[in-house]
GROMACS .gro file of C-alpha atoms in nm:
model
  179
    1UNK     CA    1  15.663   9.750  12.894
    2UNK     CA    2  15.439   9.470  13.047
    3UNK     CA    3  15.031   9.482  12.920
    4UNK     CA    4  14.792   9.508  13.241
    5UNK     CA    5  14.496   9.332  13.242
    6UNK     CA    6  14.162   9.508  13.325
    7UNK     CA    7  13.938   9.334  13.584
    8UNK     CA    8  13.745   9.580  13.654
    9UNK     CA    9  13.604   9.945  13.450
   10UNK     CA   10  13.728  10.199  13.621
   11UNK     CA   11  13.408  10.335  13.658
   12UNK     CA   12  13.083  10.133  13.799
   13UNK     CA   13  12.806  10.329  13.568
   14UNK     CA   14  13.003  10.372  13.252
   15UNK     CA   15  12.855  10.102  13.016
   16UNK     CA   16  12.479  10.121  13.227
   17UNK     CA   17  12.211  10.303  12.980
   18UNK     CA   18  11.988  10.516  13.168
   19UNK     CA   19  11.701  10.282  13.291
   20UNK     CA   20  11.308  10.402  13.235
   21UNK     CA   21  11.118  10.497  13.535
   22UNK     CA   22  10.891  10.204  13.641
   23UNK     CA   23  10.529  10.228  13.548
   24UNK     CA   24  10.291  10.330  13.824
   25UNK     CA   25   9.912  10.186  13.861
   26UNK     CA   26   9.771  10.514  13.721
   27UNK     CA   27   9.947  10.471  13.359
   28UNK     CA   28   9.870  10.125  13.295
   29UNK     CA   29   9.602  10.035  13.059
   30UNK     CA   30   9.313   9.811  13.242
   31UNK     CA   31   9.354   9.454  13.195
   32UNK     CA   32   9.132   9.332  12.915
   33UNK     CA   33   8.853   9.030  13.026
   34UNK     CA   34   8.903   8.723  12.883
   35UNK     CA   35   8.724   8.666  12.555
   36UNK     CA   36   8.476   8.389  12.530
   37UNK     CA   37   8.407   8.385  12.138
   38UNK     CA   38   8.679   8.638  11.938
   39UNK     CA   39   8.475   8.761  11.634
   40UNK     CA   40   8.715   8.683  11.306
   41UNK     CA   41   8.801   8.913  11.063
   42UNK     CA   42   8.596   8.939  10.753
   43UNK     CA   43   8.823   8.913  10.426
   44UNK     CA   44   8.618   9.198  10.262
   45UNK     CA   45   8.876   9.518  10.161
   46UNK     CA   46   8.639   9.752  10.319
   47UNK     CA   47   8.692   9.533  10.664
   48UNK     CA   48   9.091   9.466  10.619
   49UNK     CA   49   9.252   9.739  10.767
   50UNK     CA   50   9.077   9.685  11.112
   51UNK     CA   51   8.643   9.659  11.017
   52UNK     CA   52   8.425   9.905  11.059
   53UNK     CA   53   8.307  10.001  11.389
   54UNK     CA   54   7.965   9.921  11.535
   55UNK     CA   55   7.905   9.679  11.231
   56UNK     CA   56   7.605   9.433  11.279
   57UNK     CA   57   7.583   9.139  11.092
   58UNK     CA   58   7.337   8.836  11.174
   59UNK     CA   59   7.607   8.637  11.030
   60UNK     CA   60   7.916   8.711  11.176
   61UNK     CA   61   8.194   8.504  11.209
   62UNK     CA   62   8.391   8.300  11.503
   63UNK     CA   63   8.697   8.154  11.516
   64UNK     CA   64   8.693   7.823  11.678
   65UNK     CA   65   8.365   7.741  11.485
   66UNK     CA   66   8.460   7.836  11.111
   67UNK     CA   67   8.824   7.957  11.171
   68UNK     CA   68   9.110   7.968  10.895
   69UNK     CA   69   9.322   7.680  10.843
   70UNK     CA   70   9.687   7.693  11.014
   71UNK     CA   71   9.967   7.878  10.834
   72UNK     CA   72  10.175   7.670  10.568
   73UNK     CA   73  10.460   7.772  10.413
   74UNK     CA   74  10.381   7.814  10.040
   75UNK     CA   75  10.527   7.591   9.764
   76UNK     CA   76  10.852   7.643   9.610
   77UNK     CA   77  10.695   7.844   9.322
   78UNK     CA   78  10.487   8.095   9.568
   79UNK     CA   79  10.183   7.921   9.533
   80UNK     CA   80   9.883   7.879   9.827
   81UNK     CA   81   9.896   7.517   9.993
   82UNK     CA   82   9.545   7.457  10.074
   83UNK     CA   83   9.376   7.128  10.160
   84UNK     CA   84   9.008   7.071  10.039
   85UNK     CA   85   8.736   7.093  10.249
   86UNK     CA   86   8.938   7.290  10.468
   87UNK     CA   87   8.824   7.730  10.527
   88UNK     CA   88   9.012   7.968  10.323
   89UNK     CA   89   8.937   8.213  10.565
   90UNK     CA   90   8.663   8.219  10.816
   91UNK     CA   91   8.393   8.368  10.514
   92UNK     CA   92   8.527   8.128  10.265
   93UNK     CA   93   8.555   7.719  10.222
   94UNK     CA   94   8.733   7.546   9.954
   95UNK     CA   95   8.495   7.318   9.789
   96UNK     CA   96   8.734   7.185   9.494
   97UNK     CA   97   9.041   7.325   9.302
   98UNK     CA   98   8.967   7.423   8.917
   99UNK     CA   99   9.246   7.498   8.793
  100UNK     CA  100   9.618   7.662   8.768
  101UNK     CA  101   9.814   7.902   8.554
  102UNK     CA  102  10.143   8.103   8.565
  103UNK     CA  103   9.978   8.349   8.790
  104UNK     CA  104   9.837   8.149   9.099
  105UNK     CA  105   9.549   7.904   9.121
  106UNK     CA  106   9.169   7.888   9.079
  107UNK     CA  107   8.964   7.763   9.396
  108UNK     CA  108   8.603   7.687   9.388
  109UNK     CA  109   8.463   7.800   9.710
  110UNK     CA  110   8.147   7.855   9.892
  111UNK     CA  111   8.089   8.208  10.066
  112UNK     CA  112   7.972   8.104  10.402
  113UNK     CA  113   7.821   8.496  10.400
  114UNK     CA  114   7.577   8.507  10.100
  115UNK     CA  115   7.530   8.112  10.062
  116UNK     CA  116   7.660   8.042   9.696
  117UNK     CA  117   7.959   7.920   9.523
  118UNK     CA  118   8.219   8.152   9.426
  119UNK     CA  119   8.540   8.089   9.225
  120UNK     CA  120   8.876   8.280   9.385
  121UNK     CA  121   9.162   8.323   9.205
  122UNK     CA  122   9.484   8.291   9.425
  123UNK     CA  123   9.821   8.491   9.309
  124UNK     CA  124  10.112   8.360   9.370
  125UNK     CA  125  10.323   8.555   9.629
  126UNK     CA  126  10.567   8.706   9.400
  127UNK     CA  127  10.576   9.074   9.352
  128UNK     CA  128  10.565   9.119   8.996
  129UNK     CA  129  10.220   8.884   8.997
  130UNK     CA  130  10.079   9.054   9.334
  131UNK     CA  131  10.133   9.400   9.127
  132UNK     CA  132   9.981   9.242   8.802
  133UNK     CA  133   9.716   9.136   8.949
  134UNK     CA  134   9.622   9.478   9.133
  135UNK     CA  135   9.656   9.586   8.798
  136UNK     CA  136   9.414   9.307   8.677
  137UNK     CA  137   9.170   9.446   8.953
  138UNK     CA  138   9.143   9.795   8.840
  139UNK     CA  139   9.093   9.692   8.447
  140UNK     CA  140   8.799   9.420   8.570
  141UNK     CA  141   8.659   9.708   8.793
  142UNK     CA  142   8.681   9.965   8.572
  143UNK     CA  143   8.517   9.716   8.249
  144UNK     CA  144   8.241   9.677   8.547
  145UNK     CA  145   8.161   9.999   8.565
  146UNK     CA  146   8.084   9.990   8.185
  147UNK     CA  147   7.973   9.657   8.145
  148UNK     CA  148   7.585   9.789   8.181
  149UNK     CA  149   7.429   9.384   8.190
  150UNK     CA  150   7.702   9.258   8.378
  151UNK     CA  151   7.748   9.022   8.071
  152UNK     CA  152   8.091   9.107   7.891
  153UNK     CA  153   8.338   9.035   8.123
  154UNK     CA  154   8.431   8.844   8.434
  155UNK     CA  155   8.197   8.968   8.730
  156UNK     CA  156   8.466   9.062   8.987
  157UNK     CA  157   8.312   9.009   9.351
  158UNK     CA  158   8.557   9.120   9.561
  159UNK     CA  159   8.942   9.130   9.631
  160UNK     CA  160   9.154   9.063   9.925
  161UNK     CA  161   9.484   9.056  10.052
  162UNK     CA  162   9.569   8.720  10.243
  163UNK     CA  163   9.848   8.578  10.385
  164UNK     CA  164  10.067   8.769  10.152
  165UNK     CA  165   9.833   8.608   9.802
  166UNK     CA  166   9.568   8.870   9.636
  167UNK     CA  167   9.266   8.684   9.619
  168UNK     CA  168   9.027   8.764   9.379
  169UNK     CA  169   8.691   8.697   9.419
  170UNK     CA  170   8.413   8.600   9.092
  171UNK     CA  171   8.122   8.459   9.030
  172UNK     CA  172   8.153   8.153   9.019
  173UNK     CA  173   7.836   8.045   8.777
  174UNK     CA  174   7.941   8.299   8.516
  175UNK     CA  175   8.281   8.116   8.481
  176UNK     CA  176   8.089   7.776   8.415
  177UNK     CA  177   7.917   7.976   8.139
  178UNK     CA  178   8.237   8.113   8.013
  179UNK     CA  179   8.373   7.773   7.998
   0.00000   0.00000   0.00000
């Protein structure tokens, strides 16, 4: 018994998948104008998951002007590559590096928003630290909340999630004290 070779399916449409209709004018979304200045996105929580609507703020934002510095792979150990000098994010600049631990880095920055120097605290992009330090968040929030003076304990500022490291956000002149 001799093989055959196939040249052809035997029928035309077997392997075809049924094709979509084609869109018509009336379904299609209006094409969008071309943006002259794209407002950036503000690193606060409250404005992560897509800002609030109809938010007016005299000092808002652009990218092109004060935009956030180009991705880098992080280091072999999960740590942020930064450069000084350079914006951690379109709110924040990194003014000097103060120091490192097992769980990320400490960045002295200046909030572009409120005008003063902050100190952020960048996990490494691990899971077990990003977890630890959400953990870290709620004990610093929660001593906050009892901490009457705001004397105690590290003044947490603000938290955000960015480029896959929880930044932490303190005041920076209480940490000076601390030290």
């Amino acid at each position: 018994m001799e093989t055959q070779r196939i040249i052809e399916f035997p029928h035309k449409n077997m392997d075809k998948r049924p094709r979509k209709r084609p869109r018509l004018t009336w379904d299609m979304p209006p094409p969008l104008p071309p943006p002259k200045v794209l407002p950036a996105i503000y690193c606060a929580q409250e404005f992560a998951n897509g800002g609030i609507p109809n938010y007016a703020h005299p000092n808002i934002f652009y990218r092109g002007l004060q935009s956030s510095p180009p991705r880098r792979a992080d280091d072999k150990d999960g740590h942020y590559v930064f450069v000084i000098g350079e914006n951690l994010t379109p709110r924040y600049r990194i003014l000097s590096k103060m120091g490192e631990g097992t769980f990320g880095q400490v960045l002295e920055c200046f909030d572009n928003e409120k005008q003063e120097v902050v100190a952020i605290k960048i996990v490494r992009s691990i899971h077990k630290y990003r977890e630890a330090a959400m953990i870290e968040i709620g004990v610093l929030q929660r001593l906050a909340r009892h901490d009457i003076g705001g004397t105690r304990c590290v003044q947490i500022r603000n938290w955000f999630d960015y480029r896959n490291h929880i930044c932490i956000v303190s005041i920076y002149w209480y940490l000076q004290i601390a030290i």
